[in-house]
Coordinates of C-alpha atoms in Angstrom, one line a residue:
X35 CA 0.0 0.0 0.0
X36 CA 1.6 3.5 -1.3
X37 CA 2.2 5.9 1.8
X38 CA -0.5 7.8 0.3
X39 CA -3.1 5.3 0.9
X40 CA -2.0 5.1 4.3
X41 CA -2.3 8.5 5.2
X42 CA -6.0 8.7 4.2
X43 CA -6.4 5.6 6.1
X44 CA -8.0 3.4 3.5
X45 CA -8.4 -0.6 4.2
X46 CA -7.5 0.2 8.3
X47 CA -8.7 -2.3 10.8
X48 CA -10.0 -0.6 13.9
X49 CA -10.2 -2.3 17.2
X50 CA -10.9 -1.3 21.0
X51 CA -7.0 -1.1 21.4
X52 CA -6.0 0.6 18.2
X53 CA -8.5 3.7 18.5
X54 CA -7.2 7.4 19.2
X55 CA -9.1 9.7 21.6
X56 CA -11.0 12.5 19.6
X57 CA -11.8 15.4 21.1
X58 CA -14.6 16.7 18.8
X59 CA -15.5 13.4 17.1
X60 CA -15.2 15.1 13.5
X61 CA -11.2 13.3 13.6
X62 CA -8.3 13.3 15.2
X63 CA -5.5 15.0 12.9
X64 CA -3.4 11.5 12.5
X65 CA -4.1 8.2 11.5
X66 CA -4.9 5.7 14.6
X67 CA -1.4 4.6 14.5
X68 CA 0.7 7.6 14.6
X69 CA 1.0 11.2 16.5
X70 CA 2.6 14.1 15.2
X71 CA 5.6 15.8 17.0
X72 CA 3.8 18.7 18.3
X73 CA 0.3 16.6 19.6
X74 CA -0.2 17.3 23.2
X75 CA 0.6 14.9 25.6
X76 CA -1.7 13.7 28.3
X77 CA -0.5 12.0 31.5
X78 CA -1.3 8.8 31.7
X79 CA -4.0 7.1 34.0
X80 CA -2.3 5.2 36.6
X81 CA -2.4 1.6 35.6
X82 CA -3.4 -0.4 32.5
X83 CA -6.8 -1.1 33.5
X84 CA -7.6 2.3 33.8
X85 CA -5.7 3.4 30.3
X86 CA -7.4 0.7 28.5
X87 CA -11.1 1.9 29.9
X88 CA -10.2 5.5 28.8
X89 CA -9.6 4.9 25.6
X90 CA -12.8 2.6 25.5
X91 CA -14.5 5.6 26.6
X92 CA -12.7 8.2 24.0
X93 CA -13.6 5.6 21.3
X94 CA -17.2 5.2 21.6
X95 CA -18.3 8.7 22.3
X96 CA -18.1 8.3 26.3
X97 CA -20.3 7.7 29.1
X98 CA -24.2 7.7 28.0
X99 CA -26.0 9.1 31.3
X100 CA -29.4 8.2 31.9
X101 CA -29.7 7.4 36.0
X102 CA -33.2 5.3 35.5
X103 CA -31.6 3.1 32.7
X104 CA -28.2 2.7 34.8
X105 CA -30.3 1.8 38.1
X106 CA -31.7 -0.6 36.0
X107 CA -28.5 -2.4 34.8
X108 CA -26.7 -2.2 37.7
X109 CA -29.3 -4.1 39.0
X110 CA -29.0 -6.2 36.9
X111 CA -25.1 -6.7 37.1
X112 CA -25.6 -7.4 40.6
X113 CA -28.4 -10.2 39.6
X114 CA -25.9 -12.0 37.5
X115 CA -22.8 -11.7 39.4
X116 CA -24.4 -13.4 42.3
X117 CA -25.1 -16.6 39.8
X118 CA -21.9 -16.0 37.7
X119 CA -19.0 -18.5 38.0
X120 CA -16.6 -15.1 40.2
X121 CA -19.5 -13.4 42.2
X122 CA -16.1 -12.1 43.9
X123 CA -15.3 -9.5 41.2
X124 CA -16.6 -6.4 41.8
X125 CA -18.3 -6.3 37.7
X126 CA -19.4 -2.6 36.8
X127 CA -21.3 -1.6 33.9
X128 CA -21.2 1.5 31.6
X129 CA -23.3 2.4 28.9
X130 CA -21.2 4.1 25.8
X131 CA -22.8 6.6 24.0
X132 CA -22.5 5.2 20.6
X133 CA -24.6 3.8 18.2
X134 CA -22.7 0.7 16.9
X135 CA -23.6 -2.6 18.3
X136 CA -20.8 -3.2 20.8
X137 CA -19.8 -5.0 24.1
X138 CA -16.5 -5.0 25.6
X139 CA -15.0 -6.7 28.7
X140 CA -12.0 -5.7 30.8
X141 CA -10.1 -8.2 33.2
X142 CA -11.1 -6.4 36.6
X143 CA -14.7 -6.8 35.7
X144 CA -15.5 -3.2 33.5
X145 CA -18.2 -4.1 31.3
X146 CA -19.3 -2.1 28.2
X147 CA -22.1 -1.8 26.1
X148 CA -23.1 0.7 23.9
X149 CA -26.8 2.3 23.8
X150 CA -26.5 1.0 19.9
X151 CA -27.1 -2.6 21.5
X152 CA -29.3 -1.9 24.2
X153 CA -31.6 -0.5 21.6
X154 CA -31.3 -3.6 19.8
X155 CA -32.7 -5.6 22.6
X156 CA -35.9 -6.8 23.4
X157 CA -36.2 -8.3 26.9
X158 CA -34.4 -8.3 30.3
X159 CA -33.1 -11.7 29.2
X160 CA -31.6 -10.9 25.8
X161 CA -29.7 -7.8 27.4
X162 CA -29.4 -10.2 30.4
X163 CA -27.3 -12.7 27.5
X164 CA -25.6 -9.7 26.4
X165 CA -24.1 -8.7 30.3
X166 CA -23.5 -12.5 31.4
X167 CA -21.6 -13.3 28.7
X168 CA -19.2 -10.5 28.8
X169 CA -18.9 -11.2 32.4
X170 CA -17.9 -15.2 31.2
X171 CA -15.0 -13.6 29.6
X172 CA -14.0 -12.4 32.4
X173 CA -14.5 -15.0 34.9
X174 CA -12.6 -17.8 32.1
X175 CA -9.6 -15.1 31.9
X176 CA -10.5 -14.6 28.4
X177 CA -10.0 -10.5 28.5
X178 CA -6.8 -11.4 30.4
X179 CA -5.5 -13.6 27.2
X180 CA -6.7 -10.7 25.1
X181 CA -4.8 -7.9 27.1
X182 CA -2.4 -9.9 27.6
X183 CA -2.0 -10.6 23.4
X184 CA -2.4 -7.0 22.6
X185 CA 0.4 -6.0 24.7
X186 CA 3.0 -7.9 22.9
X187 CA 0.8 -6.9 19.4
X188 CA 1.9 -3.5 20.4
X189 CA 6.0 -4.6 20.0
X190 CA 5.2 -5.6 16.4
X191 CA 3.1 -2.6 15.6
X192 CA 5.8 -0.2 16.7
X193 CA 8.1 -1.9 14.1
X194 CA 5.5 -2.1 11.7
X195 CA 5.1 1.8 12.2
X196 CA 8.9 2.2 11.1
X197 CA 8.8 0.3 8.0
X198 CA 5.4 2.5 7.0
X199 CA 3.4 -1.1 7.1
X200 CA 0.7 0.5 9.4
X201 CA -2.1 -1.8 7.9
X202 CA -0.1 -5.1 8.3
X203 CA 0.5 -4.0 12.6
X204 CA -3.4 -3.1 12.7
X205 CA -4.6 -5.9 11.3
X206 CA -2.4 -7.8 13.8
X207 CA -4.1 -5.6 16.6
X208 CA -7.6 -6.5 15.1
X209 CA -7.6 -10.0 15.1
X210 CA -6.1 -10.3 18.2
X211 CA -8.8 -7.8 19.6
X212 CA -11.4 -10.4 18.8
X213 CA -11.8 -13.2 20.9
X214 CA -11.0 -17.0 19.5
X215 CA -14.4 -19.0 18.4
X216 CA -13.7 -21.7 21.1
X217 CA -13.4 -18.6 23.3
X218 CA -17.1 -17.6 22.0
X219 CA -18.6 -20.6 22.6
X220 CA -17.3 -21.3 26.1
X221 CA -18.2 -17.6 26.8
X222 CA -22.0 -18.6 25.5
X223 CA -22.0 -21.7 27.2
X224 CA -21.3 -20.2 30.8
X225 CA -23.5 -16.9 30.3
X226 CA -26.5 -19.2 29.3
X227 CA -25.8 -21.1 32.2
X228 CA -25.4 -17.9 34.1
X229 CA -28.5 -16.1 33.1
X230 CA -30.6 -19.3 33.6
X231 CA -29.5 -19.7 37.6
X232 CA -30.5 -15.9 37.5
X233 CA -34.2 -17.1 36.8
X234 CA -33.9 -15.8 33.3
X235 CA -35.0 -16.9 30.1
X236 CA -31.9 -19.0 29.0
X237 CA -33.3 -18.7 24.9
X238 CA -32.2 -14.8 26.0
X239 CA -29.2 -15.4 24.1
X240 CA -30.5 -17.2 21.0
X241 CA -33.1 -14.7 20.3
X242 CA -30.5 -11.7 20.6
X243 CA -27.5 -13.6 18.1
X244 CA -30.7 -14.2 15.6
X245 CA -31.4 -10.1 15.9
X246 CA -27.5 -9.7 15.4
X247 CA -27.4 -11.7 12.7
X248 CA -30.5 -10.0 10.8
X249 CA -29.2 -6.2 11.8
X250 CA -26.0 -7.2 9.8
X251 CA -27.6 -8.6 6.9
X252 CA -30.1 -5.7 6.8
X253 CA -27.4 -3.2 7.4
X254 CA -25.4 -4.6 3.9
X255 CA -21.7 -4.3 5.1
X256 CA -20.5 -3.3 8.4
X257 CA -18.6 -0.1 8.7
X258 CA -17.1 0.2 11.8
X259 CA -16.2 -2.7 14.0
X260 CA -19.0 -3.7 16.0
X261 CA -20.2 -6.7 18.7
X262 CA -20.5 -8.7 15.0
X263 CA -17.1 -8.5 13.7
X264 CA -15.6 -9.4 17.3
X265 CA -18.6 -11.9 18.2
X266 CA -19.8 -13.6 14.7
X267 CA -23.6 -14.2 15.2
X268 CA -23.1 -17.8 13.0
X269 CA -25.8 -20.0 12.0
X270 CA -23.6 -22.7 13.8
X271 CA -23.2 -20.3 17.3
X272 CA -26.9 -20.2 17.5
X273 CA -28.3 -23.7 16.9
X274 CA -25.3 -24.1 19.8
X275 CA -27.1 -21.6 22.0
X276 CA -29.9 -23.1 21.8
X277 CA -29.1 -26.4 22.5
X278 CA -27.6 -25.2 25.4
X279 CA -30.8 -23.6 26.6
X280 CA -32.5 -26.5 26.3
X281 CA -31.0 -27.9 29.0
X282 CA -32.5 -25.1 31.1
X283 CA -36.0 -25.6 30.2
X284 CA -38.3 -24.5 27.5
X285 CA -38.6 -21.2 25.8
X286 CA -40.2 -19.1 27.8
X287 CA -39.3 -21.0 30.8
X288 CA -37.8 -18.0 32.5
X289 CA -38.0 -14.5 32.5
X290 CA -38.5 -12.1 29.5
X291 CA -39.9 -9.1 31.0
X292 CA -40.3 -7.2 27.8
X293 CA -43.0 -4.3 29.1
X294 CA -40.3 -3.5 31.9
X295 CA -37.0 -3.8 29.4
X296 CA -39.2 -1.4 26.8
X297 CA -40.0 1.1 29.3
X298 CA -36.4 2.4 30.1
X299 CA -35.0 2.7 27.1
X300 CA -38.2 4.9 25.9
X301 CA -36.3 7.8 24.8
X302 CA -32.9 6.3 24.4
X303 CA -30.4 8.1 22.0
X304 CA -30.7 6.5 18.8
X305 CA -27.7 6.5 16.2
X306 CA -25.6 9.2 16.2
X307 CA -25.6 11.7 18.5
X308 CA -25.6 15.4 16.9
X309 CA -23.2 16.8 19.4
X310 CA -20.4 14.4 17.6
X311 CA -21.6 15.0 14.4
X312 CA -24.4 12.8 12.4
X313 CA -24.7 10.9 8.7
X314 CA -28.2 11.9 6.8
X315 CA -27.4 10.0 3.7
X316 CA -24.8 12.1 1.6
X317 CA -24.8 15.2 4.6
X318 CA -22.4 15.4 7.5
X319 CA -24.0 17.8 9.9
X320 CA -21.9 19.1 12.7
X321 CA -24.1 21.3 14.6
X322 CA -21.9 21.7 18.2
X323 CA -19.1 23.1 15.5
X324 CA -22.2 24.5 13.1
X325 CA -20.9 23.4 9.7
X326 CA -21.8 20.4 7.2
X327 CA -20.7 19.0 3.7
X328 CA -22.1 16.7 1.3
X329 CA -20.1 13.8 -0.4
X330 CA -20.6 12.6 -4.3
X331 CA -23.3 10.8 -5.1
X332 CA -23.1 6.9 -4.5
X333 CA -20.9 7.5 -1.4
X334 CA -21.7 6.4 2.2
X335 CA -20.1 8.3 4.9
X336 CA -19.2 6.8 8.5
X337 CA -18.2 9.0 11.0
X338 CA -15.5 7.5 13.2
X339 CA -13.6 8.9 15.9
X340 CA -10.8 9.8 13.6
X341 CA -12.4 11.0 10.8
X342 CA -15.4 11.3 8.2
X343 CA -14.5 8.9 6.3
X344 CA -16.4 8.1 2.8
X345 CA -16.4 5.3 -0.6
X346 CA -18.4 4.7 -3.2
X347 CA -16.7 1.0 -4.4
X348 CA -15.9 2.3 -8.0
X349 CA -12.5 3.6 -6.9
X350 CA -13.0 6.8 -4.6
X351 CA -13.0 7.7 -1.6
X352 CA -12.7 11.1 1.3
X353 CA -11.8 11.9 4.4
X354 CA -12.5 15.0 6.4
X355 CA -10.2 15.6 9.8
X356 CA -9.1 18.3 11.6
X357 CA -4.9 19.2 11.6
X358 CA -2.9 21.2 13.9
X359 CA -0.6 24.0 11.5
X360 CA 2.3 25.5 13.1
X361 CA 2.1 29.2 14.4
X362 CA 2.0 31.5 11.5
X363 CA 1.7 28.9 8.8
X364 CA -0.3 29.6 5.5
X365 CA -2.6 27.1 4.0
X366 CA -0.6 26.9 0.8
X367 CA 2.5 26.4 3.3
X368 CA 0.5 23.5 4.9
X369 CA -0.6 21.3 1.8
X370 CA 3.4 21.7 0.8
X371 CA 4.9 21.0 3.7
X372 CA 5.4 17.2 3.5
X373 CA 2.9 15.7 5.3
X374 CA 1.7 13.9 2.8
X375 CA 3.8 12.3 -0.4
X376 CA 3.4 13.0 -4.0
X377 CA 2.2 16.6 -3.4
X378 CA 2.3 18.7 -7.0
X379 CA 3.6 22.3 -5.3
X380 CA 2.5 23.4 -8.4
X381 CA -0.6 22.6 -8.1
X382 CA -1.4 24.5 -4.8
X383 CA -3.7 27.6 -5.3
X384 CA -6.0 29.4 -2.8
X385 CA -9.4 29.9 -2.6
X386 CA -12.5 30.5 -0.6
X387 CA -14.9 28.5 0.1
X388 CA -18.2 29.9 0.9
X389 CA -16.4 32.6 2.8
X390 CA -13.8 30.3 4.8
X391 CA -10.0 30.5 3.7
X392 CA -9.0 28.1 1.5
X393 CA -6.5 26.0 -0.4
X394 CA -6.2 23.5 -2.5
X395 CA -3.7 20.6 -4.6
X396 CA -3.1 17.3 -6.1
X397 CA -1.1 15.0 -4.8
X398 CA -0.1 11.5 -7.0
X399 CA 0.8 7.9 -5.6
X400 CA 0.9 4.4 -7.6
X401 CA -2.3 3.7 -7.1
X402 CA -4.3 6.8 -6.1
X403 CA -4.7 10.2 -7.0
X404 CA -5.8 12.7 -4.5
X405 CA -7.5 16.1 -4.6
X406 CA -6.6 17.9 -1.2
X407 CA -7.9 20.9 0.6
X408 CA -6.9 23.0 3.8
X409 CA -10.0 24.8 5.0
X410 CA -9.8 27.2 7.8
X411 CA -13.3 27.4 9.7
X412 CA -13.2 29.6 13.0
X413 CA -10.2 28.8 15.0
X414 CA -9.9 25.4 13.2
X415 CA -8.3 23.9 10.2
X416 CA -10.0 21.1 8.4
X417 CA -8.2 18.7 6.2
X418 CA -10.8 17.4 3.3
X419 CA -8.8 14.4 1.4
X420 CA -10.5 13.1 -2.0
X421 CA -8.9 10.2 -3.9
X422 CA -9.3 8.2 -7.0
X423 CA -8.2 5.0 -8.5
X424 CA -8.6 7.1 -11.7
X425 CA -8.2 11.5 -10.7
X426 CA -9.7 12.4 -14.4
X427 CA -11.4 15.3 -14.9
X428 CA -15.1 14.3 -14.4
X429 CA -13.5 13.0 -11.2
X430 CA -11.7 16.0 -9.7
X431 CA -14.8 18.2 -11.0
X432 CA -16.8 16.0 -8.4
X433 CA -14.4 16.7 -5.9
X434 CA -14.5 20.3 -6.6
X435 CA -18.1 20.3 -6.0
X436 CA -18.0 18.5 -2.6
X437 CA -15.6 20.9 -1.2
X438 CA -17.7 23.4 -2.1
X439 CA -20.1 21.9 -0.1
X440 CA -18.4 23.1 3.0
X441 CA -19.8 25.6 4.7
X442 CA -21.4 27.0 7.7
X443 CA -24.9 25.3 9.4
X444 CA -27.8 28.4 9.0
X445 CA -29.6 28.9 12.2
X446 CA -32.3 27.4 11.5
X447 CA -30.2 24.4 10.4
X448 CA -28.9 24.2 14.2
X449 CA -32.4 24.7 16.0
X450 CA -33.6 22.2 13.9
X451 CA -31.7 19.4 15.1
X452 CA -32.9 16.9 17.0
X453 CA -31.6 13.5 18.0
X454 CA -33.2 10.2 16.3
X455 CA -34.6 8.5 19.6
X456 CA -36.6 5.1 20.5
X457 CA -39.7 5.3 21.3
X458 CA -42.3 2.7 22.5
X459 CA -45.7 2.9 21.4
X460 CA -48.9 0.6 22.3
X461 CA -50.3 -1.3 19.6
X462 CA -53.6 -0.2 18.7
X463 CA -56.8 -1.9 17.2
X464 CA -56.2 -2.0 13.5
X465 CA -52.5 -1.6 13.5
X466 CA -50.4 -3.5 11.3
X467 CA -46.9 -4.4 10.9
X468 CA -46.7 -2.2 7.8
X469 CA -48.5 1.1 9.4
X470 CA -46.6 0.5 12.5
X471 CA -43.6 0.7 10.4
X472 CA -45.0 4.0 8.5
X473 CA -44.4 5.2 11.5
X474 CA -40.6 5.5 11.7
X475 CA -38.7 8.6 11.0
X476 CA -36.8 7.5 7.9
X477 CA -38.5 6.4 5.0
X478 CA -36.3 3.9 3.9
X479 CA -36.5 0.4 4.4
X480 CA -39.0 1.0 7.0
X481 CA -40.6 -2.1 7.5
X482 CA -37.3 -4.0 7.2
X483 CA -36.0 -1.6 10.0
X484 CA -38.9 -2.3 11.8
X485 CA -38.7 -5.9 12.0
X486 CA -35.4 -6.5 12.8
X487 CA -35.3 -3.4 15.7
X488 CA -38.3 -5.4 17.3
X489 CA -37.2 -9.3 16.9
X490 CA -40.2 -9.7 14.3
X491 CA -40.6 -11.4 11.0
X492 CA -43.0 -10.4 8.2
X493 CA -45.8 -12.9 9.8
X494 CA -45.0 -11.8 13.4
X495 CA -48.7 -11.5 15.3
X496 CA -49.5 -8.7 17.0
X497 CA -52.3 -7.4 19.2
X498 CA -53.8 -4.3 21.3
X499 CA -51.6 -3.6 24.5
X500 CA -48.7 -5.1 22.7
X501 CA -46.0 -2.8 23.0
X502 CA -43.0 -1.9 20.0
X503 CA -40.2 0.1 19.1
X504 CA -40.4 2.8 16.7
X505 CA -37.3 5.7 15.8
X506 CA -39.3 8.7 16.4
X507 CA -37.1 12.5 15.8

């Protein structure tokens, strides 16, 4: 991979250990793998445990705060711990304010899940699944293995840094951030066993690995790492689960207290949360830092800690960050000044964009061509980075346009956000699966969204008093 490719971070693996902290969630200035010289330094927390659940935190948007929801799982932590295989470890749970579908374990017993996952769950046994077997991966030494692993990954990656092979070391760190598959199963078999002690519906488990399994497939092609790239929802892990269930009783057998699950996460956060920044198809809105862009047509954005990062799969592909210049340093200065490889000085030229100082340049690698900008937006300077298999003119006229996209949220732009949230409504008489599904705040895909949100399938009965999910603005 040319050093060009590398520096716009195309085909990166991300993982729990290989994320940066961002500070305003538009990007952090580097790739995850490197800091420049002049980066400020932060003192370290004092031990590993506490390092490793800071950049957990930093990674997935930080603590969600909701007391009523983290009464609730706390008690329910403390349910589970009392059955679980170490009732000795003092387990905590935190609830990450991101969107993906994520769980994560520490060794002393930190458990993480993001609000992403909680609204994909159903019932207190499901989420109950969820909690238990995190908490297996602890009690088996599993996140010890893993921490453990990743610490000596970080020797190789440092070496990998020096010879410029950054997406060799971080796809070392990613597979070793997942956990083995006979690491899975054990995991599944004692948090089954776990949540069915607790008096809870062992087929918890099954039921939440199917919904996994149909988000994914729903959702096309994953793009960040989520609880389904580091826990595979297989055909084979779930026919496993339930078998193991079975053993526990019937399903049903325990408890699956849906009204009570439904009724704290009413109003919970859904997908991203406009003070980071949100995707609306094409748009990037930014309303804490009031400004937005819009990609080419066929792209899809995903906005990651480090960056906006965009493709189309024909060959293209962006990335908008923010950079740190030196004291006194120009724009033009900026895009010359090395940072990035194959930069045609002759090509730099300044410009405004939509009344924001500007400039712009083409850089050229082996394989990609790349049409940068420098755009300086209040106290800030953003980096916008568009490449192409193929830079033709068509192409970089496209590129033009997005840049010229850039530009400053209107107020009435900014009091008109409003956070996608769940909300639980009663079925009525006369409601169907398809007006039901009407109902939700996108228009596309609704019923499919519908159905997978709320367990269901296209013949799924429902009745008055039933009670579903819907994403309401």
């Amino acid at each position: 991979m040319s050093t060009l490719a590398l520096a716009l971070g195309l085909a990166s693996c991300a993982s729990v250990s290989d994320n940066d902290p961002s500070v305003t969630q538009t990007a952090s200035a580097t790739t995850p793998t490197s800091l420049p010289a002049e980066a400020p330094r932060v003192i370290a927390p004092p031990n590993a445990d506490e390092r490793e659940s800071a950049r957990v935190l930093a990674a997935y948007g930080g603590a969600y705060r909701d007391a009523r929801l983290e009464r609730y799982l706390d008690d329910l932590v403390q349910r589970l711990a009392a059955q679980s295989d170490r009732p000795d470890i003092p387990y905590k749970l935190t609830v990450l304010n991101a969107s993906s579908i994520n769980a994560f374990a520490l060794p002393s017993g930190k458990l993480f899940v993001t609000r992403g996952l909680l609204a994909l769950a159903n019932d207190d046994a499901e989420i109950a699944a969820v909690i238990a077997h995190e908490m297996a991966h602890v009690s088996a030494r599993h996140a010890q293995a893993r921490a453990d692993a990743e610490r000596n990954t970080q020797l190789v990656s440092g070496v990998g840094d020096m010879l410029h092979n950054t997406s060799l070391a971080t796809s070392s760190q990613g597979s070793l951030a997942a956990f083995s598959r006979q690491q899975e199963l054990a995991a599944d078999e004692i948090g089954i066993r776990t949540i069915a002690k607790a008096a809870f519906d062992p087929y918890g488990a099954s039921r939440f690995l199917t919904s996994m399994r149909r988000q994914v497939e729903a959702r096309g092609r994953p793009t960040t790492p989520d609880f389904l790239s580091t826990h595979p929802s297989t055909p084979e892990r779930i026919a496993k689960a339930n078998e193991e269930a079975a053993q526990y009783g019937q399903p049903g057998s325990g408890e699956h207290d849906k009204f009570g699950y439904l009724s704290v996460i009413d109003g919970l956060t859904y997908g991203e949360d406009p003070s980071q920044g949100y995707v609306q198809g094409r748009v990037f809105w930014q309303p804490r830092l009031a400004f937005t862009f819009t990609a080419p047509p066929s792209f899809t954005l995903d906005n990651t800690p480090q960056a906006i990062l965009g493709i189309d799969g024909n060959g293209r592909a962006l990335r908008l960050d923010t950079v740190k210049t030196k004291d006194g340093q120009s724009l033009q200065a900026y895009l010359g000044s090395g940072w990035i490889s194959g930069v045609d000085t002759g090509s730099i030229t300044t410009l405004n964009i939509n009344g924001n100082e500007a400039a712009t340049a083409v850089a050229r690698g082996q394989d990609w061509s790349f049409r940068l900008y420098a755009i300086r937006f209040g106290g800030d300077v953003y980096r916008l980075i568009l490449a192409a298999r193929n830079l033709d003119a068509s192409t970089d006229a496209l590129f033009q346009q997005t840049a010229s996209s850039f530009r400053h949220m209107t107020p009435d732009e900014q009091r008109n956000v409003h956070p996608e949230h769940i909300d639980i409504v009663t079925v009525r008489a006369g409601d169907t699966l398809q007006s039901l599904a009407a109902r939700m705040i996108e228009p596309q895909d609704q019923l499919e969204r519908f159905l997978v949100l709320n367990g269901f399938d296209d013949n799924t009965p429902i009745k008055p008093g039933d009670r579903v999910k819907i994403i309401a603005q």
